[in-house]
Short mmCIF file of N, CA and C in Angstrom, two decimals:
data_model
loop_
_atom_site.label_atom_id
_atom_site.label_comp_id
_atom_site.label_asym_id
_atom_site.label_seq_id
_atom_site.Cartn_x
_atom_site.Cartn_y
_atom_site.Cartn_z
N MET A 1 0.87 -1.15 0.02
CA MET A 1 -0.01 -0.02 0.01
C MET A 1 0.82 1.26 0.05
N LEU A 2 0.67 2.11 -0.81
CA LEU A 2 1.34 3.37 -0.90
C LEU A 2 0.86 4.33 0.24
N GLY A 3 1.78 5.10 0.77
CA GLY A 3 1.40 6.05 1.74
C GLY A 3 1.04 5.49 3.14
N VAL A 4 1.48 4.19 3.42
CA VAL A 4 1.22 3.62 4.74
C VAL A 4 2.49 3.22 5.35
N GLY A 5 2.79 3.80 6.53
CA GLY A 5 4.06 3.41 7.21
C GLY A 5 3.80 3.72 8.66
N ALA A 6 4.86 3.59 9.42
CA ALA A 6 4.70 3.88 10.89
C ALA A 6 4.26 5.37 11.14
N TYR A 7 4.67 6.26 10.26
CA TYR A 7 4.25 7.58 10.36
C TYR A 7 2.70 7.77 10.40
N SER A 8 1.96 6.82 9.63
CA SER A 8 0.61 6.82 9.63
C SER A 8 -0.17 6.51 10.93
N PHE A 9 0.57 6.03 11.89
CA PHE A 9 0.02 5.56 13.18
C PHE A 9 0.52 6.26 14.39
N THR A 10 1.11 7.47 14.15
CA THR A 10 1.55 8.17 15.32
C THR A 10 0.53 8.81 16.02
N PRO A 11 0.76 9.16 17.32
CA PRO A 11 -0.31 9.74 18.19
C PRO A 11 -0.91 11.02 17.78
N TRP A 12 -0.11 11.80 17.05
CA TRP A 12 -0.42 13.18 16.71
C TRP A 12 -0.16 13.48 15.28
N LYS A 13 -0.80 14.31 14.56
CA LYS A 13 -0.47 14.76 13.29
C LYS A 13 -0.72 16.31 13.11
N VAL A 14 0.26 16.93 12.39
CA VAL A 14 -0.04 18.38 12.10
C VAL A 14 -0.39 18.39 10.67
N VAL A 15 -1.57 18.74 10.30
CA VAL A 15 -2.21 18.46 8.93
C VAL A 15 -2.61 19.82 8.28
N TRP A 16 -2.50 19.99 6.99
CA TRP A 16 -3.00 21.00 6.09
C TRP A 16 -3.43 20.59 4.82
N GLU A 17 -4.26 21.30 4.21
CA GLU A 17 -4.78 21.11 2.84
C GLU A 17 -3.64 21.43 1.90
N VAL A 18 -3.51 20.61 0.83
CA VAL A 18 -2.26 20.80 -0.03
C VAL A 18 -2.47 21.53 -1.29
N CYS A 19 -3.79 21.51 -1.80
CA CYS A 19 -3.95 22.16 -3.13
C CYS A 19 -5.10 23.19 -3.13
N GLY A 20 -4.99 24.20 -4.03
CA GLY A 20 -6.16 25.03 -4.24
C GLY A 20 -6.45 26.04 -3.16
N LYS A 21 -5.54 26.30 -2.28
CA LYS A 21 -5.96 27.15 -1.13
C LYS A 21 -5.13 28.46 -1.26
N LYS A 22 -5.64 29.48 -0.84
CA LYS A 22 -4.93 30.84 -0.83
C LYS A 22 -4.47 31.21 0.65
N THR A 23 -4.79 30.28 1.55
CA THR A 23 -4.27 30.46 2.91
C THR A 23 -3.65 29.08 3.41
N PHE A 24 -2.71 29.22 4.32
CA PHE A 24 -2.03 27.96 4.85
C PHE A 24 -2.47 27.91 6.34
N ARG A 25 -3.30 27.02 6.70
CA ARG A 25 -3.82 26.85 8.08
C ARG A 25 -3.65 25.40 8.57
N PRO A 26 -2.37 25.05 9.05
CA PRO A 26 -2.16 23.78 9.62
C PRO A 26 -2.92 23.71 10.93
N VAL A 27 -3.52 22.46 11.21
CA VAL A 27 -4.16 22.09 12.44
C VAL A 27 -3.63 20.82 13.07
N LEU A 28 -3.91 20.56 14.34
CA LEU A 28 -3.46 19.46 15.00
C LEU A 28 -4.68 18.46 15.11
N PHE A 29 -4.30 17.11 14.89
CA PHE A 29 -5.31 16.12 14.99
C PHE A 29 -4.76 15.00 15.77
N PRO A 30 -5.57 14.23 16.55
CA PRO A 30 -5.05 12.97 17.26
C PRO A 30 -4.83 11.92 16.25
N GLY A 31 -3.96 10.95 16.69
CA GLY A 31 -3.54 9.88 15.73
C GLY A 31 -4.47 9.05 15.08
N HIS A 32 -5.72 8.94 15.54
CA HIS A 32 -6.64 7.99 14.81
C HIS A 32 -7.16 8.67 13.49
N TRP A 33 -6.87 9.94 13.31
CA TRP A 33 -7.32 10.57 12.11
C TRP A 33 -6.27 10.11 10.96
N LYS A 34 -6.88 9.81 9.75
CA LYS A 34 -6.06 9.45 8.63
C LYS A 34 -6.23 10.46 7.53
N ALA A 35 -5.10 10.95 7.05
CA ALA A 35 -5.31 11.98 5.88
C ALA A 35 -5.64 11.32 4.57
N ASN A 36 -6.46 12.09 3.83
CA ASN A 36 -6.72 11.74 2.43
C ASN A 36 -5.54 12.37 1.67
N GLN A 37 -4.56 11.51 1.24
CA GLN A 37 -3.26 11.99 0.87
C GLN A 37 -3.30 12.76 -0.52
N SER A 38 -4.50 12.76 -1.18
CA SER A 38 -4.58 13.61 -2.32
C SER A 38 -5.12 14.98 -1.93
N LEU A 39 -5.58 15.17 -0.81
CA LEU A 39 -6.11 16.54 -0.30
C LEU A 39 -5.25 17.11 0.95
N GLN A 40 -4.74 16.31 1.64
CA GLN A 40 -4.06 16.74 2.91
C GLN A 40 -2.59 16.28 2.92
N ALA A 41 -1.78 16.98 3.61
CA ALA A 41 -0.38 16.64 3.91
C ALA A 41 -0.34 16.62 5.43
N PHE A 42 0.63 15.95 6.00
CA PHE A 42 0.78 16.06 7.41
C PHE A 42 2.17 15.68 7.88
N ILE A 43 2.56 16.16 9.13
CA ILE A 43 3.84 15.83 9.72
C ILE A 43 3.54 15.02 11.01
N PRO A 44 3.91 13.80 11.02
CA PRO A 44 3.60 12.99 12.21
C PRO A 44 4.45 13.53 13.44
N ALA A 45 3.80 13.27 14.63
CA ALA A 45 4.59 13.54 15.90
C ALA A 45 4.26 12.51 16.95
N THR A 46 5.29 12.07 17.69
CA THR A 46 5.04 11.00 18.64
C THR A 46 4.60 11.57 19.99
N GLY A 47 4.59 12.83 20.24
CA GLY A 47 4.00 13.41 21.48
C GLY A 47 3.27 14.73 21.23
N LEU A 48 2.46 15.07 22.16
CA LEU A 48 1.72 16.29 21.98
C LEU A 48 2.65 17.60 22.15
N LYS A 49 3.60 17.56 22.96
CA LYS A 49 4.55 18.67 22.90
C LYS A 49 5.33 18.91 21.66
N GLU A 50 5.66 17.79 21.10
CA GLU A 50 6.30 17.90 19.75
C GLU A 50 5.42 18.40 18.62
N ALA A 51 4.16 17.88 18.70
CA ALA A 51 3.11 18.32 17.76
C ALA A 51 2.92 19.81 17.83
N ARG A 52 2.81 20.30 19.13
CA ARG A 52 2.46 21.72 19.19
C ARG A 52 3.58 22.61 18.76
N ARG A 53 4.87 22.14 18.93
CA ARG A 53 5.99 22.84 18.52
C ARG A 53 6.02 22.93 17.00
N ILE A 54 5.78 21.77 16.31
CA ILE A 54 5.70 21.83 14.94
C ILE A 54 4.62 22.80 14.41
N LEU A 55 3.50 22.71 14.95
CA LEU A 55 2.36 23.57 14.65
C LEU A 55 2.66 24.98 14.83
N ASP A 56 3.31 25.40 15.86
CA ASP A 56 3.62 26.78 16.15
C ASP A 56 4.64 27.28 15.07
N GLU A 57 5.57 26.36 14.69
CA GLU A 57 6.58 26.79 13.67
C GLU A 57 5.94 26.94 12.33
N LEU A 58 5.08 25.96 11.98
CA LEU A 58 4.41 26.15 10.67
C LEU A 58 3.41 27.31 10.56
N ARG A 59 2.91 27.77 11.68
CA ARG A 59 1.98 29.08 11.76
C ARG A 59 2.82 30.29 11.60
N GLN A 60 4.08 30.21 11.46
CA GLN A 60 4.81 31.45 11.33
C GLN A 60 4.46 32.16 9.96
N PRO A 61 4.29 33.45 9.83
CA PRO A 61 3.83 34.08 8.64
C PRO A 61 4.91 33.78 7.49
N ALA A 62 6.21 33.65 7.80
CA ALA A 62 7.11 33.41 6.69
C ALA A 62 6.83 32.04 5.96
N ILE A 63 6.24 31.17 6.59
CA ILE A 63 5.93 29.83 6.04
C ILE A 63 4.83 29.99 5.04
N GLU A 64 3.82 30.64 5.47
CA GLU A 64 2.65 30.93 4.49
C GLU A 64 3.19 31.74 3.39
N LYS A 65 3.92 32.76 3.59
CA LYS A 65 4.46 33.59 2.51
C LYS A 65 5.22 32.80 1.50
N TYR A 66 6.06 31.96 1.95
CA TYR A 66 6.89 31.11 1.08
C TYR A 66 6.01 30.21 0.25
N LEU A 67 4.98 29.56 0.89
CA LEU A 67 4.17 28.65 0.19
C LEU A 67 3.37 29.38 -0.89
N LEU A 68 2.88 30.51 -0.57
CA LEU A 68 2.11 31.36 -1.54
C LEU A 68 3.04 31.78 -2.77
N SER A 69 4.29 32.00 -2.46
CA SER A 69 5.24 32.42 -3.48
C SER A 69 5.41 31.25 -4.62
N LEU A 70 5.00 30.08 -4.24
CA LEU A 70 5.11 28.97 -5.13
C LEU A 70 3.92 28.91 -6.14
N GLN A 71 2.91 29.68 -5.90
CA GLN A 71 1.78 29.93 -6.67
C GLN A 71 1.04 28.64 -7.04
N MET A 72 0.84 27.81 -6.06
CA MET A 72 0.13 26.53 -6.10
C MET A 72 -1.39 26.66 -5.86
N GLN A 73 -1.88 27.81 -5.49
CA GLN A 73 -3.35 27.99 -5.21
C GLN A 73 -4.03 28.19 -6.59
N LYS A 74 -5.25 28.12 -6.42
CA LYS A 74 -6.24 28.21 -7.61
C LYS A 74 -6.14 29.57 -8.26
N ALA A 75 -6.33 29.72 -9.49
CA ALA A 75 -6.19 31.13 -10.09
C ALA A 75 -7.39 31.88 -9.68
N PRO A 76 -7.34 33.20 -9.55
CA PRO A 76 -8.49 34.04 -9.20
C PRO A 76 -9.62 33.96 -10.02
#
């Protein structure tokens, strides 16, 4: 199976929508949640503290600015 590994079963995931968005809004999900890999991307985390640190770092304005510079969002 593609896209299934130990990372799929971690206790926490920092998740975001990957295509067609004009904003970058990562969110935190408990481990039982599974990403639809054509619509979401995620970073797995083994603990809540680690997951919150990742989420805080991804929410920095420079991250969204960089992602928007790639122009992957839908055309206006």
